[in-house]
Amino acid sequence: MPPLAAYVAPPDLDAHLRAIDAEAAELGLTLEVELRGALPRRGGEVVLRGYGGTDAIGRRTSAVRVATPRGVVMAAGPLDSARADRSQATQLVPSLPPGSEPDATEQLGAFRSGTDLNRDGAPDVVLRNEAGALEIWAVQPFGAARYAVELAAPPRFALDVDHDGTLELAGRVPVTEGDPIAPDLLDVAGFEGGRYTHRGGAARSFHAARAGGSGADAGGQGRPKEPEKDDAARLRGALERAWHALLAGRPAADALAALDREPVPPALREAFAAHRARVTGAAPAAPGSAPAR
């Protein structure tokens, strides 16, 4: 008989699922979604389960458990009712269809949790937190790892911006209700180098197309004269062009100088200044910076 230190338990997916069932019952959780996928290199089946429940103060809570033949490799939630930080993602997103915030129950489609969403060979799990921000995790036989995300706004939905059949994560800077300018400040992050980043080729091409022109022309020089707009619409367009120019990797000085040439009427100065500050911070962070969450 081999020594105890060398002993590895045989694969037993059913045993791990029974352990999850027992834990869920103890926590008062109800199974809402179960999805199945396959590990690479004939590693066996992977089972994803999403649970719902109610915490001690009557608030809805959620949890995710993922099992492979080798163990329970992911356990997220439920959050304790007294926990102040609610940013952890604990809700299973069954499918991530491009173009809208994902539904909590839809299980069909090509972009389903439990499949390889980014073509790196590992099945992926999509989770969402209480604020709607998404996380994507890669599942391996003995564990799961969260992909880093570099994005100028929290990821809330997905797009296929380059039409290659894989998804980019996307997020918008929130706009206060009643904002008189309300620019659409959208960012995307493609999967490159083992992470989702807005510094990669797909994301920068997307932003370059939205910025228009090239170089200093991104701010408006060299383009045909546009039809007259009201001040809010004109400033909205200028803010959006500067935002996309910065995220396309164009010189910040050129993009911001073009933005600052726009006349701003007194009634819009406060809103414009706040949006300009957001645009100024849009340039992708240097490598090694903390990922967006």
PDB file of C-alpha atoms in Angstrom:
ATOM      1  CA  MET A   1       0.000   0.000   0.000  1.00  0.00           C
ATOM      2  CA  PRO A   2       1.482   3.417  -0.910  1.00  0.00           C
ATOM      3  CA  PRO A   3       2.226   5.874   1.904  1.00  0.00           C
ATOM      4  CA  LEU A   4      -0.634   8.203   2.890  1.00  0.00           C
ATOM      5  CA  ALA A   5       1.129  11.291   1.496  1.00  0.00           C
ATOM      6  CA  ALA A   6       1.191   9.701  -1.952  1.00  0.00           C
ATOM      7  CA  TYR A   7      -2.479   8.681  -1.959  1.00  0.00           C
ATOM      8  CA  VAL A   8      -4.788  10.520  -4.369  1.00  0.00           C
ATOM      9  CA  ALA A   9      -8.511   9.892  -4.112  1.00  0.00           C
ATOM     10  CA  PRO A  10     -10.003   8.425  -7.297  1.00  0.00           C
ATOM     11  CA  PRO A  11     -12.225  10.719  -9.399  1.00  0.00           C
ATOM     12  CA  ASP A  12     -15.811  10.701  -8.138  1.00  0.00           C
ATOM     13  CA  LEU A  13     -18.044  13.441  -9.522  1.00  0.00           C
ATOM     14  CA  ASP A  14     -21.186  12.023  -7.949  1.00  0.00           C
ATOM     15  CA  ALA A  15     -19.638  12.123  -4.482  1.00  0.00           C
ATOM     16  CA  HIS A  16     -18.733  15.785  -4.900  1.00  0.00           C
ATOM     17  CA  LEU A  17     -22.251  16.588  -6.095  1.00  0.00           C
ATOM     18  CA  ARG A  18     -23.689  14.853  -3.048  1.00  0.00           C
ATOM     19  CA  ALA A  19     -21.460  16.999  -0.853  1.00  0.00           C
ATOM     20  CA  ILE A  20     -22.761  20.110  -2.605  1.00  0.00           C
ATOM     21  CA  ASP A  21     -26.357  18.912  -2.095  1.00  0.00           C
ATOM     22  CA  ALA A  22     -25.740  18.482   1.616  1.00  0.00           C
ATOM     23  CA  GLU A  23     -24.166  21.917   1.952  1.00  0.00           C
ATOM     24  CA  ALA A  24     -26.986  23.580  -0.005  1.00  0.00           C
ATOM     25  CA  ALA A  25     -29.600  21.951   2.211  1.00  0.00           C
ATOM     26  CA  GLU A  26     -27.775  23.127   5.327  1.00  0.00           C
ATOM     27  CA  LEU A  27     -27.633  26.683   3.968  1.00  0.00           C
ATOM     28  CA  GLY A  28     -31.282  26.667   2.887  1.00  0.00           C
ATOM     29  CA  LEU A  29     -30.413  27.129  -0.789  1.00  0.00           C
ATOM     30  CA  THR A  30     -32.575  25.995  -3.694  1.00  0.00           C
ATOM     31  CA  LEU A  31     -31.089  24.724  -6.951  1.00  0.00           C
ATOM     32  CA  GLU A  32     -32.127  27.056  -9.793  1.00  0.00           C
ATOM     33  CA  VAL A  33     -29.759  26.238 -12.662  1.00  0.00           C
ATOM     34  CA  GLU A  34     -27.611  23.220 -13.499  1.00  0.00           C
ATOM     35  CA  LEU A  35     -25.320  23.154 -16.536  1.00  0.00           C
ATOM     36  CA  ARG A  36     -22.845  20.534 -17.691  1.00  0.00           C
ATOM     37  CA  GLY A  37     -19.722  20.801 -19.770  1.00  0.00           C
ATOM     38  CA  ALA A  38     -16.535  18.918 -20.504  1.00  0.00           C
ATOM     39  CA  LEU A  39     -12.968  19.403 -19.333  1.00  0.00           C
ATOM     40  CA  PRO A  40     -10.238  19.394 -21.993  1.00  0.00           C
ATOM     41  CA  ARG A  41      -8.063  16.385 -22.762  1.00  0.00           C
ATOM     42  CA  ARG A  42     -10.772  13.927 -21.693  1.00  0.00           C
ATOM     43  CA  GLY A  43     -10.661  15.249 -18.157  1.00  0.00           C
ATOM     44  CA  GLY A  44     -14.275  14.328 -17.564  1.00  0.00           C
ATOM     45  CA  GLU A  45     -17.478  16.235 -16.977  1.00  0.00           C
ATOM     46  CA  VAL A  46     -17.841  19.569 -15.190  1.00  0.00           C
ATOM     47  CA  VAL A  47     -21.110  20.469 -13.424  1.00  0.00           C
ATOM     48  CA  LEU A  48     -22.141  24.066 -12.737  1.00  0.00           C
ATOM     49  CA  ARG A  49     -24.905  24.805 -10.251  1.00  0.00           C
ATOM     50  CA  GLY A  50     -26.573  28.097  -9.422  1.00  0.00           C
ATOM     51  CA  TYR A  51     -28.546  28.415  -6.174  1.00  0.00           C
ATOM     52  CA  GLY A  52     -30.934  30.951  -4.697  1.00  0.00           C
ATOM     53  CA  GLY A  53     -32.116  31.636  -1.191  1.00  0.00           C
ATOM     54  CA  THR A  54     -32.971  34.255   1.402  1.00  0.00           C
ATOM     55  CA  ASP A  55     -30.583  35.603   4.011  1.00  0.00           C
ATOM     56  CA  ALA A  56     -31.239  36.381   7.670  1.00  0.00           C
ATOM     57  CA  ILE A  57     -32.798  39.776   6.926  1.00  0.00           C
ATOM     58  CA  GLY A  58     -35.012  38.571   4.074  1.00  0.00           C
ATOM     59  CA  ARG A  59     -32.786  39.667   1.218  1.00  0.00           C
ATOM     60  CA  ARG A  60     -32.392  37.443  -1.822  1.00  0.00           C
ATOM     61  CA  THR A  61     -29.061  35.682  -1.925  1.00  0.00           C
ATOM     62  CA  SER A  62     -27.301  33.436  -4.417  1.00  0.00           C
ATOM     63  CA  ALA A  63     -24.452  30.954  -4.670  1.00  0.00           C
ATOM     64  CA  VAL A  64     -22.488  29.029  -7.291  1.00  0.00           C
ATOM     65  CA  ARG A  65     -20.829  25.647  -6.983  1.00  0.00           C
ATOM     66  CA  VAL A  66     -18.757  23.939  -9.665  1.00  0.00           C
ATOM     67  CA  ALA A  67     -17.592  20.332  -9.467  1.00  0.00           C
ATOM     68  CA  THR A  68     -15.297  18.144 -11.529  1.00  0.00           C
ATOM     69  CA  PRO A  69     -14.414  14.491 -10.949  1.00  0.00           C
ATOM     70  CA  ARG A  70     -11.517  15.749  -8.809  1.00  0.00           C
ATOM     71  CA  GLY A  71     -13.413  17.986  -6.425  1.00  0.00           C
ATOM     72  CA  VAL A  72     -15.568  21.036  -5.805  1.00  0.00           C
ATOM     73  CA  VAL A  73     -13.433  23.552  -7.670  1.00  0.00           C
ATOM     74  CA  MET A  74     -15.520  26.711  -7.156  1.00  0.00           C
ATOM     75  CA  ALA A  75     -17.645  27.901  -4.248  1.00  0.00           C
ATOM     76  CA  ALA A  76     -18.966  31.476  -4.479  1.00  0.00           C
ATOM     77  CA  GLY A  77     -21.535  32.747  -1.984  1.00  0.00           C
ATOM     78  CA  PRO A  78     -23.906  33.060  -0.382  1.00  0.00           C
ATOM     79  CA  LEU A  79     -22.897  36.412   1.093  1.00  0.00           C
ATOM     80  CA  ASP A  80     -23.412  36.842   4.792  1.00  0.00           C
ATOM     81  CA  SER A  81     -26.288  39.217   5.598  1.00  0.00           C
ATOM     82  CA  ALA A  82     -23.971  41.386   7.730  1.00  0.00           C
ATOM     83  CA  ARG A  83     -21.338  41.730   5.028  1.00  0.00           C
ATOM     84  CA  ALA A  84     -20.934  45.354   3.936  1.00  0.00           C
ATOM     85  CA  ASP A  85     -18.925  44.637   0.801  1.00  0.00           C
ATOM     86  CA  ARG A  86     -21.381  43.162  -1.723  1.00  0.00           C
ATOM     87  CA  SER A  87     -19.049  43.253  -4.739  1.00  0.00           C
ATOM     88  CA  GLN A  88     -18.331  39.509  -4.870  1.00  0.00           C
ATOM     89  CA  ALA A  89     -20.092  37.799  -7.778  1.00  0.00           C
ATOM     90  CA  THR A  90     -22.274  34.940  -6.539  1.00  0.00           C
ATOM     91  CA  GLN A  91     -24.961  34.504  -9.224  1.00  0.00           C
ATOM     92  CA  LEU A  92     -24.474  32.040 -12.067  1.00  0.00           C
ATOM     93  CA  VAL A  93     -25.116  33.554 -15.504  1.00  0.00           C
ATOM     94  CA  PRO A  94     -26.261  30.625 -17.654  1.00  0.00           C
ATOM     95  CA  SER A  95     -25.656  32.296 -21.011  1.00  0.00           C
ATOM     96  CA  LEU A  96     -23.952  35.465 -22.205  1.00  0.00           C
ATOM     97  CA  PRO A  97     -25.692  36.496 -25.445  1.00  0.00           C
ATOM     98  CA  PRO A  98     -24.026  39.487 -27.113  1.00  0.00           C
ATOM     99  CA  GLY A  99     -25.654  42.880 -27.123  1.00  0.00           C
ATOM    100  CA  SER A 100     -27.505  43.096 -23.828  1.00  0.00           C
ATOM    101  CA  GLU A 101     -27.150  42.490 -20.124  1.00  0.00           C
ATOM    102  CA  PRO A 102     -27.446  38.709 -19.603  1.00  0.00           C
ATOM    103  CA  ASP A 103     -30.643  37.123 -18.375  1.00  0.00           C
ATOM    104  CA  ALA A 104     -30.571  35.199 -15.115  1.00  0.00           C
ATOM    105  CA  THR A 105     -32.451  32.166 -16.468  1.00  0.00           C
ATOM    106  CA  GLU A 106     -31.645  31.803 -20.181  1.00  0.00           C
ATOM    107  CA  GLN A 107     -29.678  28.572 -20.639  1.00  0.00           C
ATOM    108  CA  LEU A 108     -29.459  28.231 -24.403  1.00  0.00           C
ATOM    109  CA  GLY A 109     -27.221  29.721 -27.038  1.00  0.00           C
ATOM    110  CA  ALA A 110     -23.648  29.467 -28.235  1.00  0.00           C
ATOM    111  CA  PHE A 111     -22.261  31.510 -25.346  1.00  0.00           C
ATOM    112  CA  ARG A 112     -23.280  29.281 -22.446  1.00  0.00           C
ATOM    113  CA  SER A 113     -21.464  28.930 -19.142  1.00  0.00           C
ATOM    114  CA  GLY A 114     -19.696  25.591 -19.082  1.00  0.00           C
ATOM    115  CA  THR A 115     -18.355  26.064 -22.627  1.00  0.00           C
ATOM    116  CA  ASP A 116     -15.056  27.592 -23.746  1.00  0.00           C
ATOM    117  CA  LEU A 117     -16.034  31.225 -24.297  1.00  0.00           C
ATOM    118  CA  ASN A 118     -12.603  32.549 -25.256  1.00  0.00           C
ATOM    119  CA  ARG A 119     -10.987  29.571 -27.020  1.00  0.00           C
ATOM    120  CA  ASP A 120      -8.208  28.998 -24.521  1.00  0.00           C
ATOM    121  CA  GLY A 121      -9.151  25.345 -24.043  1.00  0.00           C
ATOM    122  CA  ALA A 122     -10.870  25.601 -20.640  1.00  0.00           C
ATOM    123  CA  PRO A 123     -14.612  25.684 -19.939  1.00  0.00           C
ATOM    124  CA  ASP A 124     -15.684  29.035 -18.509  1.00  0.00           C
ATOM    125  CA  VAL A 125     -18.147  30.117 -15.837  1.00  0.00           C
ATOM    126  CA  VAL A 126     -19.853  33.530 -15.950  1.00  0.00           C
ATOM    127  CA  LEU A 127     -20.874  35.082 -12.634  1.00  0.00           C
ATOM    128  CA  ARG A 128     -22.605  38.356 -11.768  1.00  0.00           C
ATOM    129  CA  ASN A 129     -22.613  40.407  -8.573  1.00  0.00           C
ATOM    130  CA  GLU A 130     -25.496  42.354  -7.028  1.00  0.00           C
ATOM    131  CA  ALA A 131     -24.560  45.497  -8.980  1.00  0.00           C
ATOM    132  CA  GLY A 132     -24.626  43.620 -12.290  1.00  0.00           C
ATOM    133  CA  ALA A 133     -20.864  43.428 -12.878  1.00  0.00           C
ATOM    134  CA  LEU A 134     -19.629  40.232 -14.533  1.00  0.00           C
ATOM    135  CA  GLU A 135     -16.753  37.881 -13.777  1.00  0.00           C
ATOM    136  CA  ILE A 136     -15.486  35.032 -15.956  1.00  0.00           C
ATOM    137  CA  TRP A 137     -13.651  32.056 -14.458  1.00  0.00           C
ATOM    138  CA  ALA A 138     -11.721  29.265 -16.164  1.00  0.00           C
ATOM    139  CA  VAL A 139     -12.346  25.754 -14.823  1.00  0.00           C
ATOM    140  CA  GLN A 140      -9.550  23.218 -14.492  1.00  0.00           C
ATOM    141  CA  PRO A 141      -9.728  19.681 -13.040  1.00  0.00           C
ATOM    142  CA  PHE A 142      -8.441  20.778  -9.607  1.00  0.00           C
ATOM    143  CA  GLY A 143      -9.512  24.421  -9.400  1.00  0.00           C
ATOM    144  CA  ALA A 144     -10.837  27.578 -11.038  1.00  0.00           C
ATOM    145  CA  ALA A 145      -9.153  30.899 -11.806  1.00  0.00           C
ATOM    146  CA  ARG A 146     -10.716  34.287 -12.456  1.00  0.00           C
ATOM    147  CA  TYR A 147      -9.642  36.117 -15.604  1.00  0.00           C
ATOM    148  CA  ALA A 148      -8.272  39.623 -15.067  1.00  0.00           C
ATOM    149  CA  VAL A 149     -10.300  42.365 -16.771  1.00  0.00           C
ATOM    150  CA  GLU A 150      -8.862  45.719 -17.893  1.00  0.00           C
ATOM    151  CA  LEU A 151     -11.809  47.973 -18.665  1.00  0.00           C
ATOM    152  CA  ALA A 152     -12.696  51.625 -18.060  1.00  0.00           C
ATOM    153  CA  ALA A 153     -16.137  50.664 -16.696  1.00  0.00           C
ATOM    154  CA  PRO A 154     -17.370  47.539 -14.894  1.00  0.00           C
ATOM    155  CA  PRO A 155     -18.224  44.747 -17.394  1.00  0.00           C
ATOM    156  CA  ARG A 156     -21.990  44.230 -17.574  1.00  0.00           C
ATOM    157  CA  PHE A 157     -22.602  42.628 -20.979  1.00  0.00           C
ATOM    158  CA  ALA A 158     -20.791  41.236 -24.014  1.00  0.00           C
ATOM    159  CA  LEU A 159     -20.327  42.169 -27.669  1.00  0.00           C
ATOM    160  CA  ASP A 160     -18.672  40.525 -30.647  1.00  0.00           C
ATOM    161  CA  VAL A 161     -17.118  43.712 -31.971  1.00  0.00           C
ATOM    162  CA  ASP A 162     -14.863  42.059 -34.562  1.00  0.00           C
ATOM    163  CA  HIS A 163     -17.403  39.399 -35.632  1.00  0.00           C
ATOM    164  CA  ASP A 164     -14.992  36.506 -35.017  1.00  0.00           C
ATOM    165  CA  GLY A 165     -17.400  34.396 -32.963  1.00  0.00           C
ATOM    166  CA  THR A 166     -15.801  35.152 -29.573  1.00  0.00           C
ATOM    167  CA  LEU A 167     -17.070  37.714 -27.118  1.00  0.00           C
ATOM    168  CA  GLU A 168     -15.583  40.936 -25.835  1.00  0.00           C
ATOM    169  CA  LEU A 169     -16.679  42.149 -22.408  1.00  0.00           C
ATOM    170  CA  ALA A 170     -18.297  45.582 -22.421  1.00  0.00           C
ATOM    171  CA  GLY A 171     -19.281  48.260 -19.956  1.00  0.00           C
ATOM    172  CA  ARG A 172     -20.659  51.803 -19.972  1.00  0.00           C
ATOM    173  CA  VAL A 173     -19.933  54.652 -17.609  1.00  0.00           C
ATOM    174  CA  PRO A 174     -23.240  55.221 -15.804  1.00  0.00           C
ATOM    175  CA  VAL A 175     -25.063  58.488 -16.465  1.00  0.00           C
ATOM    176  CA  THR A 176     -27.172  60.198 -13.824  1.00  0.00           C
ATOM    177  CA  GLU A 177     -30.856  60.440 -14.651  1.00  0.00           C
ATOM    178  CA  GLY A 178     -31.598  63.849 -16.094  1.00  0.00           C
ATOM    179  CA  ASP A 179     -28.011  64.509 -17.197  1.00  0.00           C
ATOM    180  CA  PRO A 180     -28.281  67.242 -19.854  1.00  0.00           C
ATOM    181  CA  ILE A 181     -25.476  65.814 -22.059  1.00  0.00           C
ATOM    182  CA  ALA A 182     -25.570  62.054 -21.298  1.00  0.00           C
ATOM    183  CA  PRO A 183     -22.698  60.789 -23.475  1.00  0.00           C
ATOM    184  CA  ASP A 184     -22.514  57.076 -24.275  1.00  0.00           C
ATOM    185  CA  LEU A 185     -19.063  56.206 -22.882  1.00  0.00           C
ATOM    186  CA  LEU A 186     -18.698  52.563 -23.884  1.00  0.00           C
ATOM    187  CA  ASP A 187     -15.571  50.434 -23.448  1.00  0.00           C
ATOM    188  CA  VAL A 188     -14.803  46.879 -24.599  1.00  0.00           C
ATOM    189  CA  ALA A 189     -12.175  44.327 -23.614  1.00  0.00           C
ATOM    190  CA  GLY A 190     -11.080  41.482 -25.879  1.00  0.00           C
ATOM    191  CA  PHE A 191      -9.434  38.270 -24.749  1.00  0.00           C
ATOM    192  CA  GLU A 192      -5.702  38.430 -25.384  1.00  0.00           C
ATOM    193  CA  GLY A 193      -2.735  37.054 -23.457  1.00  0.00           C
ATOM    194  CA  GLY A 194      -4.869  35.186 -20.941  1.00  0.00           C
ATOM    195  CA  ARG A 195      -6.910  38.232 -19.869  1.00  0.00           C
ATOM    196  CA  TYR A 196      -9.654  40.546 -21.072  1.00  0.00           C
ATOM    197  CA  THR A 197      -8.073  43.859 -22.019  1.00  0.00           C
ATOM    198  CA  HIS A 198      -9.031  47.122 -23.702  1.00  0.00           C
ATOM    199  CA  ARG A 199      -5.408  47.524 -24.783  1.00  0.00           C
ATOM    200  CA  GLY A 200      -5.604  44.742 -27.383  1.00  0.00           C
ATOM    201  CA  GLY A 201      -6.147  44.874 -31.117  1.00  0.00           C
ATOM    202  CA  ALA A 202      -9.876  44.129 -31.232  1.00  0.00           C
ATOM    203  CA  ALA A 203     -10.729  46.766 -28.629  1.00  0.00           C
ATOM    204  CA  ARG A 204      -8.524  49.459 -30.147  1.00  0.00           C
ATOM    205  CA  SER A 205      -9.901  48.853 -33.630  1.00  0.00           C
ATOM    206  CA  PHE A 206     -13.424  49.194 -32.238  1.00  0.00           C
ATOM    207  CA  HIS A 207     -12.577  52.512 -30.568  1.00  0.00           C
ATOM    208  CA  ALA A 208     -10.699  53.821 -33.602  1.00  0.00           C
ATOM    209  CA  ALA A 209     -13.753  53.246 -35.785  1.00  0.00           C
ATOM    210  CA  ARG A 210     -15.959  55.105 -33.311  1.00  0.00           C
ATOM    211  CA  ALA A 211     -13.491  57.971 -32.888  1.00  0.00           C
ATOM    212  CA  GLY A 212     -13.294  58.563 -36.624  1.00  0.00           C
ATOM    213  CA  GLY A 213     -10.366  60.107 -38.482  1.00  0.00           C
ATOM    214  CA  SER A 214      -6.826  59.458 -37.284  1.00  0.00           C
ATOM    215  CA  GLY A 215      -4.359  61.233 -35.067  1.00  0.00           C
ATOM    216  CA  ALA A 216      -5.341  64.854 -34.487  1.00  0.00           C
ATOM    217  CA  ASP A 217      -8.282  64.423 -36.869  1.00  0.00           C
ATOM    218  CA  ALA A 218      -9.988  62.305 -34.187  1.00  0.00           C
ATOM    219  CA  GLY A 219     -11.125  65.503 -32.499  1.00  0.00           C
ATOM    220  CA  GLY A 220     -12.884  66.801 -35.567  1.00  0.00           C
ATOM    221  CA  GLN A 221     -10.223  68.359 -37.794  1.00  0.00           C
ATOM    222  CA  GLY A 222     -10.215  67.220 -41.405  1.00  0.00           C
ATOM    223  CA  ARG A 223     -13.746  65.745 -41.329  1.00  0.00           C
ATOM    224  CA  PRO A 224     -16.636  67.068 -43.416  1.00  0.00           C
ATOM    225  CA  LYS A 225     -18.662  69.686 -41.614  1.00  0.00           C
ATOM    226  CA  GLU A 226     -21.541  68.090 -39.715  1.00  0.00           C
ATOM    227  CA  PRO A 227     -25.105  69.418 -39.717  1.00  0.00           C
ATOM    228  CA  GLU A 228     -25.831  71.955 -37.003  1.00  0.00           C
ATOM    229  CA  LYS A 229     -26.692  70.391 -33.638  1.00  0.00           C
ATOM    230  CA  ASP A 230     -27.983  71.739 -30.402  1.00  0.00           C
ATOM    231  CA  ASP A 231     -25.301  72.377 -27.788  1.00  0.00           C
ATOM    232  CA  ALA A 232     -25.985  69.215 -25.771  1.00  0.00           C
ATOM    233  CA  ALA A 233     -25.847  66.961 -28.839  1.00  0.00           C
ATOM    234  CA  ARG A 234     -22.683  68.666 -30.103  1.00  0.00           C
ATOM    235  CA  LEU A 235     -20.908  68.262 -26.757  1.00  0.00           C
ATOM    236  CA  ARG A 236     -22.147  64.683 -26.450  1.00  0.00           C
ATOM    237  CA  GLY A 237     -20.544  63.815 -29.774  1.00  0.00           C
ATOM    238  CA  ALA A 238     -17.302  65.588 -28.883  1.00  0.00           C
ATOM    239  CA  LEU A 239     -17.032  63.751 -25.563  1.00  0.00           C
ATOM    240  CA  GLU A 240     -17.700  60.400 -27.188  1.00  0.00           C
ATOM    241  CA  ARG A 241     -15.112  61.013 -29.932  1.00  0.00           C
ATOM    242  CA  ALA A 242     -12.475  62.004 -27.381  1.00  0.00           C
ATOM    243  CA  TRP A 243     -13.295  58.959 -25.237  1.00  0.00           C
ATOM    244  CA  HIS A 244     -12.910  56.557 -28.145  1.00  0.00           C
ATOM    245  CA  ALA A 245      -9.787  58.335 -29.421  1.00  0.00           C
ATOM    246  CA  LEU A 246      -8.056  57.871 -26.062  1.00  0.00           C
ATOM    247  CA  LEU A 247      -9.072  54.220 -25.838  1.00  0.00           C
ATOM    248  CA  ALA A 248      -7.863  53.697 -29.409  1.00  0.00           C
ATOM    249  CA  GLY A 249      -4.401  54.702 -28.187  1.00  0.00           C
ATOM    250  CA  ARG A 250      -4.262  58.095 -29.869  1.00  0.00           C
ATOM    251  CA  PRO A 251      -2.331  60.949 -28.216  1.00  0.00           C
ATOM    252  CA  ALA A 252      -4.227  62.259 -25.207  1.00  0.00           C
ATOM    253  CA  ALA A 253      -3.039  65.832 -25.786  1.00  0.00           C
ATOM    254  CA  ASP A 254      -4.583  65.921 -29.284  1.00  0.00           C
ATOM    255  CA  ALA A 255      -7.888  64.368 -28.256  1.00  0.00           C
ATOM    256  CA  LEU A 256      -8.329  66.624 -25.208  1.00  0.00           C
ATOM    257  CA  ALA A 257      -7.250  69.763 -27.074  1.00  0.00           C
ATOM    258  CA  ALA A 258      -9.904  69.085 -29.701  1.00  0.00           C
ATOM    259  CA  LEU A 259     -12.477  68.540 -26.959  1.00  0.00           C
ATOM    260  CA  ASP A 260     -11.522  71.789 -25.249  1.00  0.00           C
ATOM    261  CA  ARG A 261     -12.063  73.782 -28.449  1.00  0.00           C
ATOM    262  CA  GLU A 262     -15.785  73.109 -28.144  1.00  0.00           C
ATOM    263  CA  PRO A 263     -17.757  76.140 -26.877  1.00  0.00           C
ATOM    264  CA  VAL A 264     -19.638  75.238 -23.695  1.00  0.00           C
ATOM    265  CA  PRO A 265     -22.650  77.350 -22.723  1.00  0.00           C
ATOM    266  CA  PRO A 266     -22.970  78.226 -19.005  1.00  0.00           C
ATOM    267  CA  ALA A 267     -25.923  75.887 -18.436  1.00  0.00           C
ATOM    268  CA  LEU A 268     -23.854  72.872 -19.510  1.00  0.00           C
ATOM    269  CA  ARG A 269     -20.496  73.715 -17.936  1.00  0.00           C
ATOM    270  CA  GLU A 270     -20.907  71.662 -14.766  1.00  0.00           C
ATOM    271  CA  ALA A 271     -22.056  68.523 -16.600  1.00  0.00           C
ATOM    272  CA  PHE A 272     -19.404  68.953 -19.304  1.00  0.00           C
ATOM    273  CA  ALA A 273     -16.613  69.313 -16.718  1.00  0.00           C
ATOM    274  CA  ALA A 274     -17.694  66.114 -14.966  1.00  0.00           C
ATOM    275  CA  HIS A 275     -17.780  64.152 -18.223  1.00  0.00           C
ATOM    276  CA  ARG A 276     -14.460  65.632 -19.360  1.00  0.00           C
ATOM    277  CA  ALA A 277     -12.874  64.324 -16.146  1.00  0.00           C
ATOM    278  CA  ARG A 278     -14.208  60.849 -16.933  1.00  0.00           C
ATOM    279  CA  VAL A 279     -12.896  61.043 -20.479  1.00  0.00           C
ATOM    280  CA  THR A 280      -9.476  62.159 -19.227  1.00  0.00           C
ATOM    281  CA  GLY A 281      -9.253  58.986 -17.159  1.00  0.00           C
ATOM    282  CA  ALA A 282     -10.192  56.748 -20.092  1.00  0.00           C
ATOM    283  CA  ALA A 283      -6.689  56.119 -21.414  1.00  0.00           C
ATOM    284  CA  PRO A 284      -5.772  52.457 -20.762  1.00  0.00           C
ATOM    285  CA  ALA A 285      -3.742  51.939 -17.615  1.00  0.00           C
ATOM    286  CA  ALA A 286      -0.120  50.899 -17.808  1.00  0.00           C
ATOM    287  CA  PRO A 287       0.621  47.152 -17.727  1.00  0.00           C
ATOM    288  CA  GLY A 288       0.572  45.753 -14.197  1.00  0.00           C
ATOM    289  CA  SER A 289      -2.213  47.999 -12.934  1.00  0.00           C
ATOM    290  CA  ALA A 290      -5.042  46.474 -10.931  1.00  0.00           C
ATOM    291  CA  PRO A 291      -7.846  45.081 -13.106  1.00  0.00           C
ATOM    292  CA  ALA A 292     -11.266  46.688 -13.173  1.00  0.00           C
ATOM    293  CA  ARG A 293     -13.879  44.968 -11.032  1.00  0.00           C
TER     294      ARG A 293
END
